[in-house]
């Protein structure tokens, strides 16, 4: 199958329904399909189609046009420094690049996003239905090193969409507010799922709480996806002004891309009791979501007095029906419920493949996500962070997540991260970076240590504590632990 089929079905079934809104530009499904056909005609002898720009209506056109011509679509992070962008373009070359501003790189030709919608001769060919065809090459966030180029094939993406979305399931009045960037897997899945459901995409190129709230009201937004830091900023904006979070048309908010603080989601549910919240956990290599904490799970956990059930509000839910998930220990053996280990997944939507290094799937199709976590007795997945984040103290593995979960309970701590720091005796020890609720009155360091010691044990007690006004997150909500570790070493 080919992902272009998604647009073809939408344009045939609901041609006059609005597909994309970005600023003053409003595009129907038929107009979107026409622009795709015109762009596809310009892709003769093109090896790849790259996109280096903010979220805009040109992004879905580019993705579907590349699919129509059977070439990979490669969105690139426009927020990177020029030398980093240049390095990625060299890896993509030869390619046609859609951008308003890009460094010159041999083998890269350029058209602007505006030119994507210029009139042209429609391509008369058909989308190839080649088994194993590459749909998208997506550079991972690179929080621990140089970005890897993950390969997502048409089969992977179609397996995800057909397994999670019902065709034309959205009412014509429904719309989703897309504020994630086009180079993130959430941005890719937003396009595919919205078009297949027939839900209008309203794009917000540059997020701010004020802009998001204004657009949500202006366009009567019914659905949205946010990374945790975005939701937190929206809540802080509203509460700081003593305003009511009034979004009467909003029906559902999904979130993911990073760890959601327990207090933030509880506050969001209190402020918006009519909204259905969903926690979506996935990776670039898995074609987006593999686990969901659905609205019923949220409400059950929020209202429960059972600590085990209430704790599930900090989980990422349970695997999708088409996804298998296992937790394995250091010896690759399955872990029992409650036992932390490495997260492995398997399913048709799982690619686990990188350009230049091949597939990481084992002989049975299992993909090592490099995330650590555990399953509770009911099968809910709790994440402990990345495998690279583990603190190894005297041969004992310590998860940063367990320390962070304990410290965030303190009323004078707003945000916290634990990382490995060098230690002469143990090799590594625990260092914590804390965002106090009040920077002028941070918690006592001894109180921090005592709290960890009382709740966990002495090996988890931080040997170094730093205070800061904010933690370093990237634009998609991932904590940059490398930056924090480097801060302790200088």
Tab-separated table of N, CA and C in Angstrom, residues 45-167:
chain	number	residue	atom	x	y	z
A	45	UNK	N	12.808	12.666	-12.089
A	45	UNK	CA	14.239	12.423	-11.826
A	45	UNK	C	14.693	12.908	-10.454
A	46	UNK	N	13.742	13.184	-9.556
A	46	UNK	CA	14.087	13.592	-8.186
A	46	UNK	C	14.222	12.349	-7.309
A	47	UNK	N	15.286	12.283	-6.534
A	47	UNK	CA	15.546	11.113	-5.686
A	47	UNK	C	14.841	11.209	-4.334
A	48	UNK	N	14.799	12.427	-3.777
A	48	UNK	CA	14.138	12.653	-2.485
A	48	UNK	C	13.521	14.036	-2.491
A	49	UNK	N	12.463	14.215	-1.669
A	49	UNK	CA	11.842	15.529	-1.501
A	49	UNK	C	11.996	15.931	-0.049
A	50	UNK	N	12.778	16.984	0.201
A	50	UNK	CA	13.034	17.447	1.556
A	50	UNK	C	12.207	18.689	1.858
A	51	UNK	N	11.976	18.921	3.162
A	51	UNK	CA	11.151	20.053	3.599
A	51	UNK	C	11.852	20.728	4.772
A	52	UNK	N	12.179	22.001	4.609
A	52	UNK	CA	12.859	22.773	5.644
A	52	UNK	C	12.113	24.085	5.837
A	53	UNK	N	11.066	24.030	6.635
A	53	UNK	CA	10.226	25.204	6.863
A	53	UNK	C	9.334	24.947	8.060
A	54	UNK	N	8.663	26.010	8.506
A	54	UNK	CA	7.705	25.864	9.599
A	54	UNK	C	6.507	25.040	9.138
A	55	UNK	N	5.688	24.667	10.110
A	55	UNK	CA	4.431	23.999	9.783
A	55	UNK	C	3.605	24.892	8.862
A	56	UNK	N	3.131	24.319	7.788
A	56	UNK	CA	2.339	25.067	6.829
A	56	UNK	C	1.621	24.121	5.899
A	57	UNK	N	0.740	24.652	5.068
A	57	UNK	CA	-0.038	23.818	4.166
A	57	UNK	C	0.830	23.104	3.143
A	58	UNK	N	2.050	23.624	2.910
A	58	UNK	CA	2.952	22.975	1.951
A	58	UNK	C	3.461	21.631	2.458
A	59	UNK	N	3.456	21.422	3.783
A	59	UNK	CA	3.988	20.176	4.346
A	59	UNK	C	3.180	18.951	3.920
A	60	UNK	N	1.843	18.930	4.094
A	60	UNK	CA	1.090	17.765	3.604
A	60	UNK	C	1.162	17.596	2.098
A	61	UNK	N	1.236	18.705	1.370
A	61	UNK	CA	1.377	18.599	-0.088
A	61	UNK	C	2.675	17.868	-0.420
A	62	UNK	N	3.752	18.270	0.242
A	62	UNK	CA	5.059	17.661	-0.028
A	62	UNK	C	5.054	16.171	0.304
A	63	UNK	N	4.496	15.819	1.444
A	63	UNK	CA	4.513	14.419	1.872
A	63	UNK	C	3.743	13.529	0.899
A	64	UNK	N	2.557	13.969	0.509
A	64	UNK	CA	1.744	13.143	-0.392
A	64	UNK	C	2.287	13.159	-1.828
A	65	UNK	N	2.914	14.270	-2.247
A	65	UNK	CA	3.499	14.312	-3.588
A	65	UNK	C	4.681	13.355	-3.693
A	66	UNK	N	5.502	13.311	-2.646
A	66	UNK	CA	6.618	12.367	-2.628
A	66	UNK	C	6.101	10.936	-2.703
A	67	UNK	N	5.030	10.659	-1.945
A	67	UNK	CA	4.442	9.314	-1.969
A	67	UNK	C	3.901	8.970	-3.353
A	68	UNK	N	3.264	9.949	-3.993
A	68	UNK	CA	2.703	9.727	-5.316
A	68	UNK	C	3.784	9.350	-6.330
A	69	UNK	N	4.971	9.950	-6.187
A	69	UNK	CA	6.066	9.651	-7.106
A	69	UNK	C	6.963	8.519	-6.618
A	70	UNK	N	6.677	7.982	-5.437
A	70	UNK	CA	7.454	6.850	-4.948
A	70	UNK	C	8.844	7.195	-4.484
A	71	UNK	N	9.014	8.413	-3.936
A	71	UNK	CA	10.322	8.822	-3.405
A	71	UNK	C	10.171	9.194	-1.928
A	72	UNK	N	11.238	9.126	-1.160
A	72	UNK	CA	11.143	9.454	0.260
A	72	UNK	C	10.908	10.950	0.503
A	73	UNK	N	10.099	11.229	1.517
A	73	UNK	CA	9.878	12.589	2.013
A	73	UNK	C	10.753	12.765	3.248
A	74	UNK	N	11.537	13.858	3.283
A	74	UNK	CA	12.513	14.051	4.359
A	74	UNK	C	12.334	15.443	4.982
A	75	UNK	N	11.525	15.583	6.037
A	75	UNK	CA	11.418	16.863	6.730
A	75	UNK	C	12.622	17.085	7.640
A	76	UNK	N	13.109	18.310	7.684
A	76	UNK	CA	14.331	18.641	8.421
A	76	UNK	C	14.033	19.720	9.459
A	77	UNK	N	14.678	19.615	10.596
A	77	UNK	CA	14.491	20.560	11.701
A	77	UNK	C	15.041	21.935	11.332
A	78	UNK	N	14.150	22.879	11.093
A	78	UNK	CA	14.561	24.227	10.693
A	78	UNK	C	15.115	25.033	11.864
A	79	UNK	N	14.975	24.523	13.094
A	79	UNK	CA	15.473	25.245	14.265
A	79	UNK	C	16.957	24.979	14.538
A	80	UNK	N	17.549	24.061	13.814
A	80	UNK	CA	18.962	23.755	14.015
A	80	UNK	C	19.835	24.903	13.526
A	81	UNK	N	21.075	24.902	14.002
A	81	UNK	CA	22.048	25.885	13.524
A	81	UNK	C	22.364	25.611	12.058
A	82	UNK	N	22.855	26.629	11.357
A	82	UNK	CA	23.079	26.503	9.918
A	82	UNK	C	24.049	25.371	9.579
A	83	UNK	N	25.111	25.204	10.372
A	83	UNK	CA	26.063	24.146	10.071
A	83	UNK	C	25.433	22.764	10.262
A	84	UNK	N	24.506	22.646	11.230
A	84	UNK	CA	23.812	21.376	11.432
A	84	UNK	C	22.848	21.085	10.288
A	85	UNK	N	22.136	22.113	9.831
A	85	UNK	CA	21.235	21.951	8.689
A	85	UNK	C	22.021	21.553	7.450
A	86	UNK	N	23.158	22.193	7.269
A	86	UNK	CA	23.996	21.891	6.109
A	86	UNK	C	24.464	20.440	6.137
A	87	UNK	N	24.823	19.970	7.323
A	87	UNK	CA	25.287	18.585	7.463
A	87	UNK	C	24.175	17.598	7.111
A	88	UNK	N	22.937	17.908	7.534
A	88	UNK	CA	21.813	17.026	7.219
A	88	UNK	C	21.482	17.058	5.725
A	89	UNK	N	21.565	18.241	5.123
A	89	UNK	CA	21.277	18.351	3.689
A	89	UNK	C	22.294	17.566	2.866
A	90	UNK	N	23.539	17.540	3.315
A	90	UNK	CA	24.554	16.741	2.619
A	90	UNK	C	24.204	15.260	2.679
A	91	UNK	N	23.603	14.839	3.791
A	91	UNK	CA	23.196	13.441	3.929
A	91	UNK	C	21.981	13.119	3.052
A	92	UNK	N	21.154	14.143	2.792
A	92	UNK	CA	19.942	13.953	1.995
A	92	UNK	C	20.225	14.036	0.489
A	93	UNK	N	21.211	14.817	0.112
A	93	UNK	CA	21.526	15.074	-1.300
A	93	UNK	C	21.778	13.771	-2.073
A	94	UNK	N	21.293	13.748	-3.343
A	94	UNK	CA	20.603	14.780	-4.126
A	94	UNK	C	19.106	14.790	-3.811
A	95	UNK	N	18.546	15.993	-3.789
A	95	UNK	CA	17.130	16.132	-3.444
A	95	UNK	C	16.603	17.486	-3.890
A	96	UNK	N	15.281	17.560	-4.013
A	96	UNK	CA	14.600	18.839	-4.169
A	96	UNK	C	14.183	19.282	-2.778
A	97	UNK	N	14.481	20.516	-2.429
A	97	UNK	CA	14.203	21.039	-1.088
A	97	UNK	C	13.148	22.135	-1.157
A	98	UNK	N	12.138	22.020	-0.293
A	98	UNK	CA	11.125	23.073	-0.136
A	98	UNK	C	11.529	23.922	1.056
A	99	UNK	N	11.880	25.179	0.791
A	99	UNK	CA	12.346	26.062	1.863
A	99	UNK	C	12.383	27.496	1.375
A	100	UNK	N	12.207	28.423	2.311
A	100	UNK	CA	12.373	29.843	1.999
A	100	UNK	C	13.815	30.294	2.170
A	101	UNK	N	14.572	29.531	2.966
A	101	UNK	CA	15.935	29.947	3.272
A	101	UNK	C	16.740	28.715	3.658
A	102	UNK	N	17.744	28.395	2.864
A	102	UNK	CA	18.554	27.209	3.144
A	102	UNK	C	19.974	27.441	2.654
A	103	UNK	N	20.953	26.870	3.347
A	103	UNK	CA	22.345	26.997	2.881
A	103	UNK	C	22.548	26.240	1.576
A	104	UNK	N	23.488	26.702	0.780
A	104	UNK	CA	23.766	26.040	-0.489
A	104	UNK	C	24.514	24.738	-0.236
A	105	UNK	N	23.999	23.677	-0.819
A	105	UNK	CA	24.617	22.358	-0.700
A	105	UNK	C	24.564	21.702	-2.075
A	106	UNK	N	25.674	21.099	-2.470
A	106	UNK	CA	25.742	20.455	-3.770
A	106	UNK	C	24.686	19.354	-3.873
A	107	UNK	N	23.962	19.365	-4.965
A	107	UNK	CA	22.945	18.351	-5.205
A	107	UNK	C	21.568	18.716	-4.683
A	108	UNK	N	21.464	19.884	-4.033
A	108	UNK	CA	20.170	20.324	-3.489
A	108	UNK	C	19.625	21.459	-4.348
A	109	UNK	N	18.466	21.233	-4.975
A	109	UNK	CA	17.772	22.302	-5.690
A	109	UNK	C	16.614	22.790	-4.826
A	110	UNK	N	16.149	23.995	-5.101
A	110	UNK	CA	15.252	24.668	-4.148
A	110	UNK	C	13.993	25.189	-4.808
A	111	UNK	N	12.844	24.994	-4.115
A	111	UNK	CA	11.614	25.721	-4.416
A	111	UNK	C	11.049	26.212	-3.083
A	112	UNK	N	10.229	27.238	-3.114
A	112	UNK	CA	9.686	27.810	-1.890
A	112	UNK	C	8.344	27.153	-1.550
A	113	UNK	N	7.916	27.260	-0.289
A	113	UNK	CA	6.593	26.743	0.068
A	113	UNK	C	5.474	27.368	-0.747
A	114	UNK	N	5.614	28.659	-1.080
A	114	UNK	CA	4.581	29.311	-1.883
A	114	UNK	C	4.489	28.698	-3.273
A	115	UNK	N	5.633	28.303	-3.831
A	115	UNK	CA	5.655	27.716	-5.180
A	115	UNK	C	4.993	26.337	-5.217
A	116	UNK	N	4.880	25.719	-4.045
A	116	UNK	CA	4.213	24.415	-3.972
A	116	UNK	C	2.769	24.527	-4.455
A	117	UNK	N	2.154	25.695	-4.238
A	117	UNK	CA	0.753	25.896	-4.633
A	117	UNK	C	0.603	26.641	-5.958
A	118	UNK	N	1.703	26.843	-6.673
A	118	UNK	CA	1.591	27.507	-7.973
A	118	UNK	C	0.944	26.566	-8.975
A	119	UNK	N	0.130	27.108	-9.888
A	119	UNK	CA	-0.552	26.249	-10.867
A	119	UNK	C	0.456	25.462	-11.703
A	120	UNK	N	0.077	24.266	-12.055
A	120	UNK	CA	0.969	23.440	-12.854
A	120	UNK	C	0.199	22.315	-13.521
A	121	UNK	N	0.906	21.591	-14.346
A	121	UNK	CA	0.301	20.457	-15.041
A	121	UNK	C	0.210	19.277	-14.091
A	122	UNK	N	-0.967	18.704	-13.910
A	122	UNK	CA	-1.076	17.564	-12.995
A	122	UNK	C	-0.358	16.335	-13.544
A	123	UNK	N	0.289	15.620	-12.644
A	123	UNK	CA	0.963	14.382	-13.044
A	123	UNK	C	-0.090	13.314	-13.316
A	124	UNK	N	0.091	12.587	-14.379
A	124	UNK	CA	-0.925	11.630	-14.808
A	124	UNK	C	-0.654	10.207	-14.332
A	125	UNK	N	0.442	10.006	-13.609
A	125	UNK	CA	0.797	8.658	-13.195
A	125	UNK	C	0.049	8.204	-11.947
A	126	UNK	N	0.394	7.018	-11.492
A	126	UNK	CA	-0.236	6.421	-10.314
A	126	UNK	C	0.805	6.172	-9.226
A	127	UNK	N	0.361	6.241	-7.990
A	127	UNK	CA	1.267	5.988	-6.866
A	127	UNK	C	1.718	4.534	-6.894
A	128	UNK	N	3.017	4.283	-6.802
A	128	UNK	CA	3.497	2.896	-6.813
A	128	UNK	C	3.064	2.151	-5.552
A	129	UNK	N	2.708	0.898	-5.749
A	129	UNK	CA	2.308	0.052	-4.620
A	129	UNK	C	3.371	-1.027	-4.437
A	130	UNK	N	4.592	-0.562	-4.189
A	130	UNK	CA	5.732	-1.460	-4.085
A	130	UNK	C	5.907	-1.915	-2.636
A	131	UNK	N	5.951	-3.205	-2.421
A	131	UNK	CA	6.137	-3.729	-1.070
A	131	UNK	C	7.491	-3.272	-0.519
A	132	UNK	N	7.454	-2.697	0.670
A	132	UNK	CA	8.692	-2.235	1.293
A	132	UNK	C	9.158	-0.870	0.834
A	133	UNK	N	8.330	-0.159	0.061
A	133	UNK	CA	8.726	1.162	-0.417
A	133	UNK	C	8.889	2.149	0.728
A	134	UNK	N	9.903	3.019	0.623
A	134	UNK	CA	10.182	3.998	1.678
A	134	UNK	C	9.280	5.214	1.498
A	135	UNK	N	8.547	5.565	2.537
A	135	UNK	CA	7.681	6.744	2.511
A	135	UNK	C	8.394	7.957	3.078
A	136	UNK	N	9.041	7.779	4.214
A	136	UNK	CA	9.603	8.919	4.953
A	136	UNK	C	10.941	8.553	5.565
A	137	UNK	N	11.876	9.476	5.496
A	137	UNK	CA	13.107	9.401	6.274
A	137	UNK	C	13.049	10.538	7.286
A	138	UNK	N	13.084	10.171	8.557
A	138	UNK	CA	12.868	11.155	9.608
A	138	UNK	C	14.059	11.147	10.548
A	139	UNK	N	14.713	12.286	10.673
A	139	UNK	CA	15.851	12.381	11.575
A	139	UNK	C	15.358	12.407	13.018
A	140	UNK	N	15.926	11.534	13.834
A	140	UNK	CA	15.553	11.502	15.245
A	140	UNK	C	16.070	12.751	15.933
A	141	UNK	N	15.564	12.991	17.154
A	141	UNK	CA	15.844	14.267	17.825
A	141	UNK	C	17.298	14.452	18.190
A	142	UNK	N	18.066	13.369	18.292
A	142	UNK	CA	19.490	13.499	18.561
A	142	UNK	C	19.809	14.079	19.920
A	143	UNK	N	19.024	13.728	20.967
A	143	UNK	CA	19.273	14.273	22.306
A	143	UNK	C	20.526	13.685	22.933
A	144	UNK	N	21.034	12.564	22.404
A	144	UNK	CA	22.241	11.955	22.958
A	144	UNK	C	23.348	11.861	21.924
A	145	UNK	N	23.237	12.530	20.798
A	145	UNK	CA	24.271	12.475	19.776
A	145	UNK	C	23.733	12.971	18.453
A	146	UNK	N	24.471	12.673	17.364
A	146	UNK	CA	24.042	13.091	16.040
A	146	UNK	C	22.719	12.409	15.663
A	147	UNK	N	21.836	13.127	14.968
A	147	UNK	CA	20.548	12.526	14.579
A	147	UNK	C	20.745	11.307	13.679
A	148	UNK	N	19.927	10.287	13.917
A	148	UNK	CA	19.900	9.122	13.039
A	148	UNK	C	18.726	9.286	12.083
A	149	UNK	N	18.880	8.754	10.884
A	149	UNK	CA	17.823	8.851	9.880
A	149	UNK	C	16.971	7.591	9.925
A	150	UNK	N	15.812	7.696	10.583
A	150	UNK	CA	14.903	6.550	10.695
A	150	UNK	C	14.111	6.397	9.402
A	151	UNK	N	13.980	5.166	8.954
A	151	UNK	CA	13.233	4.869	7.732
A	151	UNK	C	11.842	4.344	8.093
A	152	UNK	N	10.825	5.001	7.554
A	152	UNK	CA	9.443	4.554	7.728
A	152	UNK	C	8.889	4.185	6.363
A	153	UNK	N	8.497	2.946	6.223
A	153	UNK	CA	7.981	2.466	4.948
A	153	UNK	C	6.459	2.656	4.882
A	154	UNK	N	5.954	2.667	3.682
A	154	UNK	CA	4.508	2.833	3.498
A	154	UNK	C	3.741	1.785	4.300
A	155	UNK	N	4.237	0.571	4.317
A	155	UNK	CA	3.561	-0.509	5.031
A	155	UNK	C	3.458	-0.208	6.524
A	156	UNK	N	4.532	0.345	7.108
A	156	UNK	CA	4.518	0.685	8.538
A	156	UNK	C	3.464	1.739	8.840
A	157	UNK	N	3.465	2.815	8.061
A	157	UNK	CA	2.554	3.930	8.317
A	157	UNK	C	1.103	3.543	8.061
A	158	UNK	N	0.867	2.780	7.016
A	158	UNK	CA	-0.506	2.347	6.730
A	158	UNK	C	-1.007	1.382	7.797
A	159	UNK	N	-0.125	0.534	8.319
A	159	UNK	CA	-0.522	-0.366	9.398
A	159	UNK	C	-0.965	0.429	10.619
A	160	UNK	N	-0.250	1.518	10.921
A	160	UNK	CA	-0.632	2.360	12.062
A	160	UNK	C	-1.979	3.044	11.825
A	161	UNK	N	-2.150	3.670	10.671
A	161	UNK	CA	-3.385	4.408	10.392
A	161	UNK	C	-4.587	3.473	10.322
A	162	UNK	N	-4.475	2.384	9.575
A	162	UNK	CA	-5.609	1.469	9.429
A	162	UNK	C	-5.951	0.765	10.736
A	163	UNK	N	-4.954	0.651	11.624
A	163	UNK	CA	-5.193	-0.017	12.894
A	163	UNK	C	-5.730	0.887	13.988
A	164	UNK	N	-5.716	2.206	13.765
A	164	UNK	CA	-6.111	3.131	14.839
A	164	UNK	C	-7.196	4.133	14.443
A	165	UNK	N	-7.389	4.376	13.145
A	165	UNK	CA	-8.314	5.418	12.692
A	165	UNK	C	-9.378	4.821	11.786
A	166	UNK	N	-10.608	5.287	11.949
A	166	UNK	CA	-11.697	4.877	11.066
A	166	UNK	C	-11.881	5.936	9.984
A	167	UNK	N	-12.004	5.514	8.734
A	167	UNK	CA	-12.121	6.451	7.627
A	167	UNK	C	-13.365	7.324	7.763
